[in-house]
Short mmCIF file of C-alpha atoms in Angstrom, two decimals:
data_model
loop_
_atom_site.label_atom_id
_atom_site.label_comp_id
_atom_site.label_asym_id
_atom_site.label_seq_id
_atom_site.Cartn_x
_atom_site.Cartn_y
_atom_site.Cartn_z
CA LEU A 11 -130.41 -30.04 50.46
CA ALA A 12 -134.03 -30.36 49.37
CA LYS A 13 -134.69 -29.16 45.87
CA THR A 14 -137.68 -27.00 45.17
CA THR A 15 -139.92 -26.75 42.12
CA GLN A 16 -142.24 -23.73 41.50
CA PRO A 17 -143.84 -22.24 38.40
CA ILE A 18 -141.65 -20.05 36.31
CA SER A 19 -144.19 -17.23 35.98
CA MET A 20 -147.69 -16.25 36.98
CA ASP A 21 -149.95 -13.31 35.91
CA SER A 22 -152.66 -11.75 38.12
CA TYR A 23 -154.82 -8.62 38.35
CA GLU A 24 -154.91 -6.10 41.06
CA GLY A 25 -157.15 -6.98 44.05
CA GLN A 26 -156.91 -10.78 43.35
CA GLU A 27 -155.53 -13.30 45.79
CA VAL A 28 -152.40 -15.04 44.40
CA ASN A 29 -151.25 -18.49 45.45
CA ILE A 30 -147.84 -19.75 44.47
CA THR A 31 -147.11 -23.37 45.19
CA CYS A 32 -143.73 -24.90 45.68
CA SER A 33 -142.98 -28.55 45.67
CA HIS A 34 -140.18 -30.01 47.81
CA ASN A 35 -140.56 -33.82 47.94
CA ASN A 36 -137.21 -34.41 49.68
CA ILE A 37 -137.80 -32.10 52.55
CA ALA A 38 -135.91 -33.23 55.68
CA THR A 39 -137.40 -33.42 59.19
CA ASN A 40 -135.45 -30.39 60.44
CA ASP A 41 -136.03 -28.26 57.28
CA TYR A 42 -137.99 -25.07 57.33
CA ILE A 43 -139.79 -23.55 54.34
CA THR A 44 -138.94 -19.90 53.64
CA TRP A 45 -140.15 -17.43 50.99
CA TYR A 46 -138.35 -14.43 49.70
CA GLN A 47 -139.37 -11.64 47.43
CA GLN A 48 -137.08 -9.87 45.07
CA PHE A 49 -137.86 -6.58 43.13
CA PRO A 50 -135.72 -5.58 40.15
CA SER A 51 -132.28 -4.26 41.02
CA GLN A 52 -132.65 -5.20 44.63
CA GLY A 53 -131.63 -8.07 46.83
CA PRO A 54 -134.15 -10.65 47.90
CA ARG A 55 -136.21 -9.82 51.09
CA PHE A 56 -137.58 -12.31 53.58
CA ILE A 57 -141.40 -12.63 53.50
CA ILE A 58 -142.43 -15.61 55.61
CA GLN A 59 -141.19 -18.90 57.16
CA GLY A 60 -142.93 -21.98 58.46
CA TYR A 61 -142.42 -25.54 59.45
CA LYS A 62 -146.07 -26.95 59.27
CA THR A 63 -149.61 -26.05 59.07
CA LYS A 64 -150.31 -22.33 58.56
CA VAL A 65 -148.37 -19.21 59.29
CA THR A 66 -149.65 -15.66 58.63
CA ASN A 67 -147.98 -12.29 58.85
CA GLU A 68 -148.92 -8.77 57.63
CA VAL A 69 -147.63 -9.64 54.17
CA ALA A 70 -148.68 -13.17 53.36
CA SER A 71 -149.78 -16.52 54.53
CA LEU A 72 -147.97 -19.80 54.12
CA PHE A 73 -149.86 -23.08 53.97
CA ILE A 74 -147.98 -26.34 54.62
CA PRO A 75 -149.94 -29.69 54.40
CA ALA A 76 -149.11 -32.55 56.85
CA ASP A 77 -146.66 -34.37 54.63
CA ARG A 78 -144.76 -31.06 54.05
CA LYS A 79 -143.92 -32.05 50.49
CA SER A 80 -145.29 -28.78 49.26
CA SER A 81 -146.22 -25.42 50.48
CA THR A 82 -148.29 -22.46 49.12
CA LEU A 83 -147.56 -18.80 49.54
CA SER A 84 -150.71 -16.73 49.49
CA LEU A 85 -150.72 -13.09 48.73
CA PRO A 86 -154.10 -11.49 49.50
CA ARG A 87 -155.44 -8.74 47.34
CA VAL A 88 -152.19 -8.11 45.20
CA SER A 89 -151.30 -4.60 43.91
CA LEU A 90 -149.08 -3.60 41.10
CA SER A 91 -146.22 -3.10 43.66
CA ASP A 92 -146.33 -6.91 44.40
CA THR A 93 -144.84 -7.62 40.95
CA ALA A 94 -141.69 -9.41 41.78
CA VAL A 95 -139.96 -12.74 41.77
CA TYR A 96 -140.82 -15.02 44.66
CA TYR A 97 -138.35 -17.69 45.81
CA CYS A 98 -139.21 -20.80 47.78
CA LEU A 99 -136.34 -22.21 49.86
CA VAL A 100 -136.13 -25.30 52.04
CA GLY A 101 -133.37 -25.86 54.55
CA ALA A 102 -132.09 -25.70 58.10
CA GLY A 103 -129.26 -23.58 59.56
CA GLY A 104 -129.00 -21.41 56.52
CA PHE A 105 -125.45 -22.10 55.55
CA LYS A 106 -125.96 -23.58 52.08
CA THR A 107 -129.33 -22.76 50.71
CA ILE A 108 -130.54 -23.04 47.23
CA PHE A 109 -132.38 -20.24 45.56
CA GLY A 110 -133.91 -21.65 42.39
CA ALA A 111 -135.14 -19.63 39.52
CA GLY A 112 -138.19 -18.41 41.41
CA THR A 113 -141.64 -17.54 40.25
CA ARG A 114 -142.00 -14.24 38.41
CA LEU A 115 -145.32 -12.73 39.45
CA PHE A 116 -146.66 -10.00 37.14
CA VAL A 117 -149.64 -8.04 38.45
CA LYS A 118 -151.70 -6.20 35.88
CA ALA A 119 -154.04 -3.30 36.39
CA ASP B 15 -132.77 -1.23 61.09
CA VAL B 16 -130.47 -4.00 59.68
CA LYS B 17 -128.21 -3.07 56.91
CA VAL B 18 -125.99 -4.81 54.35
CA THR B 19 -124.17 -2.44 52.07
CA GLN B 20 -122.11 -3.16 48.93
CA SER B 21 -119.30 -0.89 47.77
CA SER B 22 -120.76 -0.24 44.24
CA ARG B 23 -124.11 -0.57 42.57
CA TYR B 24 -122.60 -0.61 39.07
CA LEU B 25 -119.08 -1.55 37.91
CA VAL B 26 -117.52 -1.88 34.53
CA LYS B 27 -114.16 -3.65 34.20
CA ARG B 28 -111.96 -4.93 31.45
CA THR B 29 -111.00 -8.60 30.85
CA GLY B 30 -108.04 -9.51 32.97
CA GLU B 31 -108.50 -6.85 35.63
CA LYS B 32 -108.53 -7.74 39.36
CA VAL B 33 -111.87 -6.86 40.82
CA PHE B 34 -112.78 -6.29 44.39
CA LEU B 35 -116.36 -6.35 45.62
CA GLU B 36 -116.88 -5.26 49.21
CA CYS B 37 -119.76 -6.02 51.50
CA VAL B 38 -120.36 -4.62 55.01
CA GLN B 39 -122.97 -5.55 57.51
CA ASP B 40 -123.81 -3.73 60.71
CA MET B 41 -125.76 -6.49 62.49
CA ASP B 42 -122.80 -8.32 64.05
CA HIS B 43 -123.64 -11.39 62.11
CA GLU B 44 -121.32 -14.33 62.00
CA ASN B 45 -122.21 -15.71 58.50
CA MET B 46 -121.72 -13.89 55.24
CA PHE B 47 -122.44 -15.04 51.67
CA TRP B 48 -121.68 -14.05 48.17
CA TYR B 49 -123.99 -14.98 45.34
CA ARG B 50 -124.31 -14.31 41.74
CA GLN B 51 -127.50 -13.91 39.84
CA ASP B 52 -128.03 -14.49 36.25
CA PRO B 53 -131.34 -14.49 34.22
CA GLY B 54 -133.17 -17.77 34.55
CA LEU B 55 -130.65 -19.27 36.95
CA GLY B 56 -131.70 -17.73 40.28
CA LEU B 57 -129.16 -17.11 42.89
CA ARG B 58 -126.10 -19.25 42.95
CA LEU B 59 -123.76 -19.46 45.99
CA ILE B 60 -120.20 -18.61 45.26
CA TYR B 61 -118.56 -18.53 48.73
CA PHE B 62 -119.65 -18.23 52.30
CA SER B 63 -117.85 -17.41 55.56
CA TYR B 64 -118.97 -18.46 59.07
CA ASP B 65 -116.45 -16.50 60.90
CA VAL B 66 -113.44 -14.19 60.54
CA LYS B 67 -110.79 -15.77 58.30
CA MET B 68 -113.03 -18.76 57.72
CA LYS B 69 -114.46 -19.55 54.26
CA GLU B 70 -116.26 -22.34 52.52
CA LYS B 71 -116.73 -22.88 48.80
CA GLY B 72 -120.28 -22.62 47.45
CA ASP B 73 -121.57 -24.10 44.29
CA ILE B 74 -119.61 -22.04 41.81
CA PRO B 75 -116.29 -20.85 43.29
CA GLU B 76 -114.17 -21.13 40.34
CA GLY B 77 -112.65 -17.83 39.22
CA TYR B 78 -113.33 -16.21 42.54
CA SER B 79 -111.75 -15.89 46.05
CA VAL B 80 -112.92 -14.20 49.18
CA SER B 81 -111.44 -12.47 52.16
CA ARG B 82 -112.92 -12.01 55.73
CA GLU B 83 -110.48 -10.20 57.86
CA LYS B 84 -113.04 -8.47 60.02
CA LYS B 85 -116.46 -9.72 61.14
CA GLU B 86 -118.41 -6.97 59.39
CA ARG B 87 -116.66 -7.11 56.03
CA PHE B 88 -116.63 -9.85 53.36
CA SER B 89 -114.90 -9.27 50.15
CA LEU B 90 -115.28 -11.05 46.86
CA ILE B 91 -112.22 -10.99 44.54
CA LEU B 92 -112.09 -11.76 40.80
CA GLU B 93 -108.42 -12.42 40.25
CA SER B 94 -108.58 -12.05 36.46
CA ALA B 95 -112.06 -10.93 35.36
CA SER B 96 -113.63 -12.64 32.41
CA THR B 97 -116.62 -11.78 30.28
CA ASN B 98 -118.55 -14.79 31.75
CA GLN B 99 -118.32 -13.13 35.07
CA THR B 100 -120.58 -10.36 33.99
CA SER B 101 -123.47 -10.65 36.45
CA MET B 102 -125.36 -9.30 39.43
CA TYR B 103 -123.46 -10.04 42.61
CA LEU B 104 -125.38 -10.17 45.91
CA CYS B 105 -124.04 -10.21 49.41
CA ALA B 106 -126.01 -11.53 52.39
CA SER B 107 -125.52 -12.17 56.09
CA ILE B 108 -127.30 -14.15 58.78
CA ARG B 109 -126.80 -14.58 62.53
CA LYS B 110 -125.35 -17.82 63.71
CA ARG B 111 -128.20 -19.61 65.55
CA GLY B 112 -129.04 -23.24 65.80
CA GLY B 113 -132.30 -24.67 65.11
CA SER B 114 -134.48 -23.02 62.50
CA TYR B 115 -133.38 -21.65 59.21
CA ASN B 116 -132.22 -18.14 59.67
CA GLU B 117 -133.39 -15.08 57.64
CA GLN B 118 -130.81 -13.90 55.22
CA PHE B 119 -130.33 -10.09 54.86
CA PHE B 120 -129.27 -9.06 51.40
CA GLY B 121 -127.48 -6.00 50.13
CA PRO B 122 -128.65 -4.11 47.09
CA GLY B 123 -126.35 -5.92 44.72
CA THR B 124 -123.51 -4.90 42.40
CA ARG B 125 -124.04 -5.21 38.74
CA LEU B 126 -120.63 -5.99 37.26
CA THR B 127 -119.94 -5.76 33.48
CA VAL B 128 -116.72 -7.25 32.14
CA LEU B 129 -115.79 -6.01 28.76
#
């Protein structure tokens, strides 16, 4: 299972774009990159998933370079309600996945 | 709308008690998971089950057991609760599907305190 490394915490202000980068040097050929969001006292919630290049949905964008050894979650124009912990996961099949400590994003007014 | 429910949001037990945490999903998912979450450690996998009566150990199974008698229900059992099992417990499920990583659906969590 590929290990991931991401910043422990980040601060931002409302309206700014936030980019959280995750490194996964040992990613395997059939691994996908998935990001989850977790609010206090709730379970994690799926945000976005990608394999290569760029993926965009109504919540976020995910940028994956050609070597796939890292990925960047981009949150456009964050609001206070985006304050949460964001987890980067790498794997395939979903049976045994590793949630690291995540990145705690704090959005200030 | 998919749903994973857990029997309790908050639970307080005494050392040595037997504790049952129940998880139910209504999505007909084959795979179910139990994690514990502690500050600074992220989510750690305790056990998972890929079918009825089937189970596999995760990364930290010691002190826990599980039961999957029905597809929709996955129970976590603390045979003799200890204070170091005070934690947030999260249940999740995913559909069995080959190929890409599958989205996990999580329950709201049970915050267990062992005194």
